[in-house]
Amino acid sequence: TCFSLVMSSHNSDLSQYDEIQVALMKEEVLVVDENDVVTGRGSKKDTHLMTNINAGLLHRAFSVFLFNNEGKLLIQKRADEKITFPGLWANTCCSHPLWDFPNEMIEENQLGVKHAAIRKLNHELGIKLDRFTTDDFTYLTRIHYKAASDGLWGEHEIDYILIAKGDVELDVNPNEASAVKWLSKSELHEFLKDETNVPTPWFKIAVEKFVNEWWDNLDNLAAKQDNLIHRL
């Protein structure tokens, strides 16, 4: 089923936005129910319109938290060209598995979102496609949240949390991220105390509810895995 046929696109003219980001809004993400069962597909545009979100439309996403060999977390500032949550700080990489990529549809061992993570780490941050394999990502849990970006756009996702570790070479895509930082746990909390450093809603949830525990268990992440969907 292609759910985009019944989704509202009311008042969603994209002509005012960056053309590269507009093109990405045509990508088809996985529409899911509250138990994270795929029920269809929808464009990134339609699944991020608040009119559809408020009607209950939900999709699958992932968030990568990449720690280097010093134990510092890579965070990024979303480019001003982004249509949702521009200029806000987020974790290493946040995006969606896509309907048109069969390897991103694989449910077993969360392989679909791991393949998507490899693709998007390359697209956003220039991390080479062969730097990580799916085995390099530890899946921890899922977070179900809803948040408005402005009156028109927002997020309503079941977000897979993936942890990766290792040093990387970056070649940041300026259309995706305007800045990046490697921060220790204390540096991150200090950084976010500055009210000019505004986190995205999903990053704020992760920092407040989960990140300290993940950080403290980087050498034993399996102990922190669960099969839950945290409703926040």
PDB file of C-alpha atoms in Angstrom:
ATOM      1  CA  THR A   1       0.000   0.000   0.000  1.00  0.00           C
ATOM      2  CA  CYS A   2       1.256   3.491  -0.819  1.00  0.00           C
ATOM      3  CA  PHE A   3      -0.105   5.656   1.944  1.00  0.00           C
ATOM      4  CA  SER A   4       1.015   8.882   0.300  1.00  0.00           C
ATOM      5  CA  LEU A   5      -2.131   8.670  -1.830  1.00  0.00           C
ATOM      6  CA  VAL A   6      -4.321   9.535   1.140  1.00  0.00           C
ATOM      7  CA  MET A   7      -1.969  11.828   3.024  1.00  0.00           C
ATOM      8  CA  SER A   8      -2.637  15.534   3.174  1.00  0.00           C
ATOM      9  CA  SER A   9      -0.216  17.863   1.415  1.00  0.00           C
ATOM     10  CA  HIS A  10      -2.234  20.968   2.321  1.00  0.00           C
ATOM     11  CA  ASN A  11      -0.312  24.229   2.534  1.00  0.00           C
ATOM     12  CA  SER A  12       3.031  22.589   1.901  1.00  0.00           C
ATOM     13  CA  ASP A  13       4.562  24.518  -0.997  1.00  0.00           C
ATOM     14  CA  LEU A  14       8.285  23.741  -1.044  1.00  0.00           C
ATOM     15  CA  SER A  15       9.400  26.520  -3.391  1.00  0.00           C
ATOM     16  CA  GLN A  16      10.841  28.601  -0.540  1.00  0.00           C
ATOM     17  CA  TYR A  17      13.266  25.845   0.510  1.00  0.00           C
ATOM     18  CA  ASP A  18      16.697  24.679  -0.641  1.00  0.00           C
ATOM     19  CA  GLU A  19      16.324  22.672  -3.864  1.00  0.00           C
ATOM     20  CA  ILE A  20      18.614  19.846  -2.741  1.00  0.00           C
ATOM     21  CA  GLN A  21      16.633  19.379   0.456  1.00  0.00           C
ATOM     22  CA  VAL A  22      13.369  19.601  -1.485  1.00  0.00           C
ATOM     23  CA  ALA A  23      14.517  16.737  -3.724  1.00  0.00           C
ATOM     24  CA  LEU A  24      15.225  14.613  -0.644  1.00  0.00           C
ATOM     25  CA  MET A  25      11.626  15.136   0.525  1.00  0.00           C
ATOM     26  CA  LYS A  26      10.541  12.814  -2.306  1.00  0.00           C
ATOM     27  CA  GLU A  27      12.303   9.854  -0.679  1.00  0.00           C
ATOM     28  CA  GLU A  28       9.883   7.194   0.563  1.00  0.00           C
ATOM     29  CA  VAL A  29      10.214   6.171   4.195  1.00  0.00           C
ATOM     30  CA  LEU A  30       8.606   3.241   6.020  1.00  0.00           C
ATOM     31  CA  VAL A  31       5.214   3.943   7.568  1.00  0.00           C
ATOM     32  CA  VAL A  32       4.714   1.849  10.726  1.00  0.00           C
ATOM     33  CA  ASP A  33       2.082   1.236  13.362  1.00  0.00           C
ATOM     34  CA  GLU A  34       2.679   1.810  17.083  1.00  0.00           C
ATOM     35  CA  ASN A  35       4.240  -1.648  17.362  1.00  0.00           C
ATOM     36  CA  ASP A  36       6.777  -0.783  14.628  1.00  0.00           C
ATOM     37  CA  VAL A  37       5.169  -3.079  12.045  1.00  0.00           C
ATOM     38  CA  VAL A  38       5.588  -1.705   8.520  1.00  0.00           C
ATOM     39  CA  THR A  39       2.171  -0.884   7.058  1.00  0.00           C
ATOM     40  CA  GLY A  40       3.184   1.017   3.919  1.00  0.00           C
ATOM     41  CA  ARG A  41       5.311   3.837   2.667  1.00  0.00           C
ATOM     42  CA  GLY A  42       5.106   7.604   2.425  1.00  0.00           C
ATOM     43  CA  SER A  43       7.225  10.431   1.102  1.00  0.00           C
ATOM     44  CA  LYS A  44       9.494  12.227   3.527  1.00  0.00           C
ATOM     45  CA  LYS A  45       7.423  15.319   2.817  1.00  0.00           C
ATOM     46  CA  ASP A  46       4.082  13.738   3.688  1.00  0.00           C
ATOM     47  CA  THR A  47       5.363  11.934   6.786  1.00  0.00           C
ATOM     48  CA  HIS A  48       6.793  15.165   8.204  1.00  0.00           C
ATOM     49  CA  LEU A  49       3.732  17.385   7.734  1.00  0.00           C
ATOM     50  CA  MET A  50       2.072  18.165  11.060  1.00  0.00           C
ATOM     51  CA  THR A  51      -1.386  17.709   9.492  1.00  0.00           C
ATOM     52  CA  ASN A  52      -0.529  14.049   8.866  1.00  0.00           C
ATOM     53  CA  ILE A  53       1.398  13.616  12.116  1.00  0.00           C
ATOM     54  CA  ASN A  54      -1.559  14.908  14.120  1.00  0.00           C
ATOM     55  CA  ALA A  55      -3.730  12.368  12.307  1.00  0.00           C
ATOM     56  CA  GLY A  56      -1.455   9.622  13.646  1.00  0.00           C
ATOM     57  CA  LEU A  57       1.014   9.048  10.807  1.00  0.00           C
ATOM     58  CA  LEU A  58       4.154   7.359  12.165  1.00  0.00           C
ATOM     59  CA  HIS A  59       7.374   6.298  10.440  1.00  0.00           C
ATOM     60  CA  ARG A  60      10.632   4.449  11.171  1.00  0.00           C
ATOM     61  CA  ALA A  61      13.907   6.293  11.785  1.00  0.00           C
ATOM     62  CA  PHE A  62      17.335   5.724  13.286  1.00  0.00           C
ATOM     63  CA  SER A  63      19.827   7.729  15.324  1.00  0.00           C
ATOM     64  CA  VAL A  64      23.541   6.934  15.292  1.00  0.00           C
ATOM     65  CA  PHE A  65      25.745   7.847  18.238  1.00  0.00           C
ATOM     66  CA  LEU A  66      29.380   7.537  17.122  1.00  0.00           C
ATOM     67  CA  PHE A  67      32.093   7.545  19.782  1.00  0.00           C
ATOM     68  CA  ASN A  68      35.778   7.827  18.887  1.00  0.00           C
ATOM     69  CA  ASN A  69      38.601   5.906  20.522  1.00  0.00           C
ATOM     70  CA  GLU A  70      38.884   8.614  23.187  1.00  0.00           C
ATOM     71  CA  GLY A  71      35.265   8.030  24.135  1.00  0.00           C
ATOM     72  CA  LYS A  72      34.066  11.334  22.685  1.00  0.00           C
ATOM     73  CA  LEU A  73      30.716  11.622  20.911  1.00  0.00           C
ATOM     74  CA  LEU A  74      30.427  13.188  17.469  1.00  0.00           C
ATOM     75  CA  ILE A  75      27.555  15.679  17.251  1.00  0.00           C
ATOM     76  CA  GLN A  76      26.430  17.815  14.339  1.00  0.00           C
ATOM     77  CA  LYS A  77      24.635  21.110  13.825  1.00  0.00           C
ATOM     78  CA  ARG A  78      21.920  20.695  11.244  1.00  0.00           C
ATOM     79  CA  ALA A  79      22.428  22.953   8.242  1.00  0.00           C
ATOM     80  CA  ASP A  80      20.225  26.012   7.851  1.00  0.00           C
ATOM     81  CA  GLU A  81      19.116  24.502   4.521  1.00  0.00           C
ATOM     82  CA  LYS A  82      17.343  21.653   6.337  1.00  0.00           C
ATOM     83  CA  ILE A  83      13.550  21.857   6.146  1.00  0.00           C
ATOM     84  CA  THR A  84      12.931  20.343   9.581  1.00  0.00           C
ATOM     85  CA  PHE A  85      14.786  21.562  12.672  1.00  0.00           C
ATOM     86  CA  PRO A  86      17.342  23.726  10.808  1.00  0.00           C
ATOM     87  CA  GLY A  87      20.269  25.047  12.822  1.00  0.00           C
ATOM     88  CA  LEU A  88      19.702  22.717  15.787  1.00  0.00           C
ATOM     89  CA  TRP A  89      22.299  20.377  17.294  1.00  0.00           C
ATOM     90  CA  ALA A  90      21.836  16.629  17.017  1.00  0.00           C
ATOM     91  CA  ASN A  91      23.662  13.374  17.553  1.00  0.00           C
ATOM     92  CA  THR A  92      26.030  12.014  14.914  1.00  0.00           C
ATOM     93  CA  CYS A  93      23.463  11.102  12.277  1.00  0.00           C
ATOM     94  CA  CYS A  94      19.663  10.864  12.215  1.00  0.00           C
ATOM     95  CA  SER A  95      17.678   9.671   9.223  1.00  0.00           C
ATOM     96  CA  HIS A  96      15.405   6.954   7.811  1.00  0.00           C
ATOM     97  CA  PRO A  97      15.595   3.584   6.107  1.00  0.00           C
ATOM     98  CA  LEU A  98      14.038   3.888   2.656  1.00  0.00           C
ATOM     99  CA  TRP A  99      11.426   1.804   0.867  1.00  0.00           C
ATOM    100  CA  ASP A 100      13.400   1.787  -2.394  1.00  0.00           C
ATOM    101  CA  PHE A 101      16.446   0.102  -0.827  1.00  0.00           C
ATOM    102  CA  PRO A 102      15.669  -3.607  -0.222  1.00  0.00           C
ATOM    103  CA  ASN A 103      18.591  -3.978   2.181  1.00  0.00           C
ATOM    104  CA  GLU A 104      17.078  -1.215   4.334  1.00  0.00           C
ATOM    105  CA  MET A 105      13.838  -3.189   4.651  1.00  0.00           C
ATOM    106  CA  ILE A 106      15.484  -6.150   6.429  1.00  0.00           C
ATOM    107  CA  GLU A 107      14.005  -6.649   9.905  1.00  0.00           C
ATOM    108  CA  GLU A 108      16.360  -9.392  11.125  1.00  0.00           C
ATOM    109  CA  ASN A 109      18.951  -8.085  13.602  1.00  0.00           C
ATOM    110  CA  GLN A 110      17.918  -4.518  12.694  1.00  0.00           C
ATOM    111  CA  LEU A 111      19.949  -4.913   9.494  1.00  0.00           C
ATOM    112  CA  GLY A 112      17.739  -2.513   7.549  1.00  0.00           C
ATOM    113  CA  VAL A 113      18.410   0.493   9.752  1.00  0.00           C
ATOM    114  CA  LYS A 114      22.099  -0.440  10.001  1.00  0.00           C
ATOM    115  CA  HIS A 115      22.441  -0.419   6.205  1.00  0.00           C
ATOM    116  CA  ALA A 116      20.648   2.937   6.156  1.00  0.00           C
ATOM    117  CA  ALA A 117      23.051   4.258   8.791  1.00  0.00           C
ATOM    118  CA  ILE A 118      26.078   3.387   6.640  1.00  0.00           C
ATOM    119  CA  ARG A 119      24.510   5.177   3.670  1.00  0.00           C
ATOM    120  CA  LYS A 120      23.652   8.324   5.622  1.00  0.00           C
ATOM    121  CA  LEU A 121      26.948   8.577   7.523  1.00  0.00           C
ATOM    122  CA  ASN A 122      28.513   8.785   4.090  1.00  0.00           C
ATOM    123  CA  HIS A 123      25.971  11.273   2.723  1.00  0.00           C
ATOM    124  CA  GLU A 124      25.988  13.646   5.690  1.00  0.00           C
ATOM    125  CA  LEU A 125      29.510  13.345   7.049  1.00  0.00           C
ATOM    126  CA  GLY A 126      31.556  11.844   4.245  1.00  0.00           C
ATOM    127  CA  ILE A 127      32.439   8.733   6.250  1.00  0.00           C
ATOM    128  CA  LYS A 128      33.521   6.156   3.679  1.00  0.00           C
ATOM    129  CA  LEU A 129      30.970   3.438   2.910  1.00  0.00           C
ATOM    130  CA  ASP A 130      33.487   0.718   3.785  1.00  0.00           C
ATOM    131  CA  ARG A 131      34.463   2.249   7.157  1.00  0.00           C
ATOM    132  CA  PHE A 132      31.703   0.402   9.005  1.00  0.00           C
ATOM    133  CA  THR A 133      29.847  -2.829   8.410  1.00  0.00           C
ATOM    134  CA  THR A 134      26.464  -3.657   9.923  1.00  0.00           C
ATOM    135  CA  ASP A 135      28.326  -5.685  12.577  1.00  0.00           C
ATOM    136  CA  ASP A 136      29.952  -2.478  13.822  1.00  0.00           C
ATOM    137  CA  PHE A 137      26.618  -1.069  15.033  1.00  0.00           C
ATOM    138  CA  THR A 138      25.124  -2.057  18.363  1.00  0.00           C
ATOM    139  CA  TYR A 139      21.364  -1.693  18.467  1.00  0.00           C
ATOM    140  CA  LEU A 140      20.180  -0.611  21.906  1.00  0.00           C
ATOM    141  CA  THR A 141      16.475   0.258  21.863  1.00  0.00           C
ATOM    142  CA  ARG A 142      13.678   2.180  20.142  1.00  0.00           C
ATOM    143  CA  ILE A 143      12.191   5.542  21.095  1.00  0.00           C
ATOM    144  CA  HIS A 144       8.714   6.639  19.986  1.00  0.00           C
ATOM    145  CA  TYR A 145       8.325  10.418  20.106  1.00  0.00           C
ATOM    146  CA  LYS A 146       6.450  13.252  18.426  1.00  0.00           C
ATOM    147  CA  ALA A 147       7.702  16.831  18.075  1.00  0.00           C
ATOM    148  CA  ALA A 148       6.833  19.912  16.044  1.00  0.00           C
ATOM    149  CA  SER A 149       9.549  21.806  14.171  1.00  0.00           C
ATOM    150  CA  ASP A 150       7.260  24.729  13.367  1.00  0.00           C
ATOM    151  CA  GLY A 151       3.576  25.016  12.545  1.00  0.00           C
ATOM    152  CA  LEU A 152       3.955  23.046   9.311  1.00  0.00           C
ATOM    153  CA  TRP A 153       6.674  20.430   9.830  1.00  0.00           C
ATOM    154  CA  GLY A 154       7.543  17.976  12.575  1.00  0.00           C
ATOM    155  CA  GLU A 155       8.587  14.446  13.500  1.00  0.00           C
ATOM    156  CA  HIS A 156       6.651  11.379  14.611  1.00  0.00           C
ATOM    157  CA  GLU A 157       9.025   8.450  14.651  1.00  0.00           C
ATOM    158  CA  ILE A 158       9.967   5.139  16.114  1.00  0.00           C
ATOM    159  CA  ASP A 159      13.683   5.816  16.340  1.00  0.00           C
ATOM    160  CA  TYR A 160      16.221   2.967  16.439  1.00  0.00           C
ATOM    161  CA  ILE A 161      19.252   3.795  18.588  1.00  0.00           C
ATOM    162  CA  LEU A 162      22.527   2.584  17.071  1.00  0.00           C
ATOM    163  CA  ILE A 163      25.940   2.920  18.719  1.00  0.00           C
ATOM    164  CA  ALA A 164      29.203   2.763  16.775  1.00  0.00           C
ATOM    165  CA  LYS A 165      32.762   3.163  18.000  1.00  0.00           C
ATOM    166  CA  GLY A 166      35.993   4.110  16.265  1.00  0.00           C
ATOM    167  CA  ASP A 167      37.970   6.939  14.718  1.00  0.00           C
ATOM    168  CA  VAL A 168      36.812   8.241  11.351  1.00  0.00           C
ATOM    169  CA  GLU A 169      37.818  10.683   8.645  1.00  0.00           C
ATOM    170  CA  LEU A 170      35.141  13.304   7.982  1.00  0.00           C
ATOM    171  CA  ASP A 171      34.241  15.188   4.824  1.00  0.00           C
ATOM    172  CA  VAL A 172      31.145  17.026   6.026  1.00  0.00           C
ATOM    173  CA  ASN A 173      28.371  17.812   3.542  1.00  0.00           C
ATOM    174  CA  PRO A 174      27.588  21.512   4.179  1.00  0.00           C
ATOM    175  CA  ASN A 175      24.046  21.051   2.873  1.00  0.00           C
ATOM    176  CA  GLU A 176      23.453  18.647   5.756  1.00  0.00           C
ATOM    177  CA  ALA A 177      25.601  19.901   8.637  1.00  0.00           C
ATOM    178  CA  SER A 178      27.081  23.344   9.262  1.00  0.00           C
ATOM    179  CA  ALA A 179      29.364  22.245  12.115  1.00  0.00           C
ATOM    180  CA  VAL A 180      30.510  19.152  13.984  1.00  0.00           C
ATOM    181  CA  LYS A 181      32.106  18.603  17.391  1.00  0.00           C
ATOM    182  CA  TRP A 182      33.655  15.711  19.307  1.00  0.00           C
ATOM    183  CA  LEU A 183      32.667  16.073  22.971  1.00  0.00           C
ATOM    184  CA  SER A 184      33.227  14.141  26.179  1.00  0.00           C
ATOM    185  CA  LYS A 185      30.244  13.475  28.435  1.00  0.00           C
ATOM    186  CA  SER A 186      30.971  16.466  30.657  1.00  0.00           C
ATOM    187  CA  GLU A 187      31.699  18.665  27.639  1.00  0.00           C
ATOM    188  CA  LEU A 188      28.372  17.729  26.054  1.00  0.00           C
ATOM    189  CA  HIS A 189      26.362  18.605  29.140  1.00  0.00           C
ATOM    190  CA  GLU A 190      28.257  21.879  29.495  1.00  0.00           C
ATOM    191  CA  PHE A 191      27.733  22.617  25.798  1.00  0.00           C
ATOM    192  CA  LEU A 192      23.981  22.144  26.063  1.00  0.00           C
ATOM    193  CA  LYS A 193      23.746  24.411  29.114  1.00  0.00           C
ATOM    194  CA  ASP A 194      24.435  27.264  26.714  1.00  0.00           C
ATOM    195  CA  GLU A 195      20.969  28.296  25.541  1.00  0.00           C
ATOM    196  CA  THR A 196      22.326  29.248  22.120  1.00  0.00           C
ATOM    197  CA  ASN A 197      23.159  25.558  21.491  1.00  0.00           C
ATOM    198  CA  VAL A 198      19.642  24.229  20.928  1.00  0.00           C
ATOM    199  CA  PRO A 199      19.249  20.438  20.605  1.00  0.00           C
ATOM    200  CA  THR A 200      16.735  18.693  18.384  1.00  0.00           C
ATOM    201  CA  PRO A 201      13.840  17.108  20.314  1.00  0.00           C
ATOM    202  CA  TRP A 202      15.134  13.565  19.802  1.00  0.00           C
ATOM    203  CA  PHE A 203      18.661  14.494  20.889  1.00  0.00           C
ATOM    204  CA  LYS A 204      17.288  16.299  23.941  1.00  0.00           C
ATOM    205  CA  ILE A 205      15.328  13.168  24.921  1.00  0.00           C
ATOM    206  CA  ALA A 206      18.380  10.961  24.440  1.00  0.00           C
ATOM    207  CA  VAL A 207      20.662  13.234  26.490  1.00  0.00           C
ATOM    208  CA  GLU A 208      18.179  13.631  29.345  1.00  0.00           C
ATOM    209  CA  LYS A 209      17.018  10.011  29.558  1.00  0.00           C
ATOM    210  CA  PHE A 210      19.659   7.671  28.170  1.00  0.00           C
ATOM    211  CA  VAL A 211      23.049   9.002  27.057  1.00  0.00           C
ATOM    212  CA  ASN A 212      24.851   8.967  30.410  1.00  0.00           C
ATOM    213  CA  GLU A 213      24.104   5.274  30.871  1.00  0.00           C
ATOM    214  CA  TRP A 214      25.158   4.426  27.324  1.00  0.00           C
ATOM    215  CA  TRP A 215      28.365   6.415  27.739  1.00  0.00           C
ATOM    216  CA  ASP A 216      29.198   4.662  30.997  1.00  0.00           C
ATOM    217  CA  ASN A 217      28.783   1.249  29.362  1.00  0.00           C
ATOM    218  CA  LEU A 218      30.557   1.653  26.015  1.00  0.00           C
ATOM    219  CA  ASP A 219      32.539  -1.512  26.714  1.00  0.00           C
ATOM    220  CA  ASN A 220      29.439  -3.477  27.703  1.00  0.00           C
ATOM    221  CA  LEU A 221      26.651  -2.146  25.498  1.00  0.00           C
ATOM    222  CA  ALA A 222      24.967  -5.529  25.181  1.00  0.00           C
ATOM    223  CA  ALA A 223      23.917  -5.197  28.810  1.00  0.00           C
ATOM    224  CA  LYS A 224      21.936  -2.086  27.882  1.00  0.00           C
ATOM    225  CA  GLN A 225      19.982  -3.608  25.005  1.00  0.00           C
ATOM    226  CA  ASP A 226      16.244  -4.083  25.280  1.00  0.00           C
ATOM    227  CA  ASN A 227      13.383  -4.989  22.985  1.00  0.00           C
ATOM    228  CA  LEU A 228      11.190  -2.147  24.198  1.00  0.00           C
ATOM    229  CA  ILE A 229       9.686   0.845  22.447  1.00  0.00           C
ATOM    230  CA  HIS A 230      10.065   3.737  24.888  1.00  0.00           C
ATOM    231  CA  ARG A 231       7.074   6.074  24.494  1.00  0.00           C
ATOM    232  CA  LEU A 232       8.251   9.619  25.218  1.00  0.00           C
TER     233      LEU A 232
END
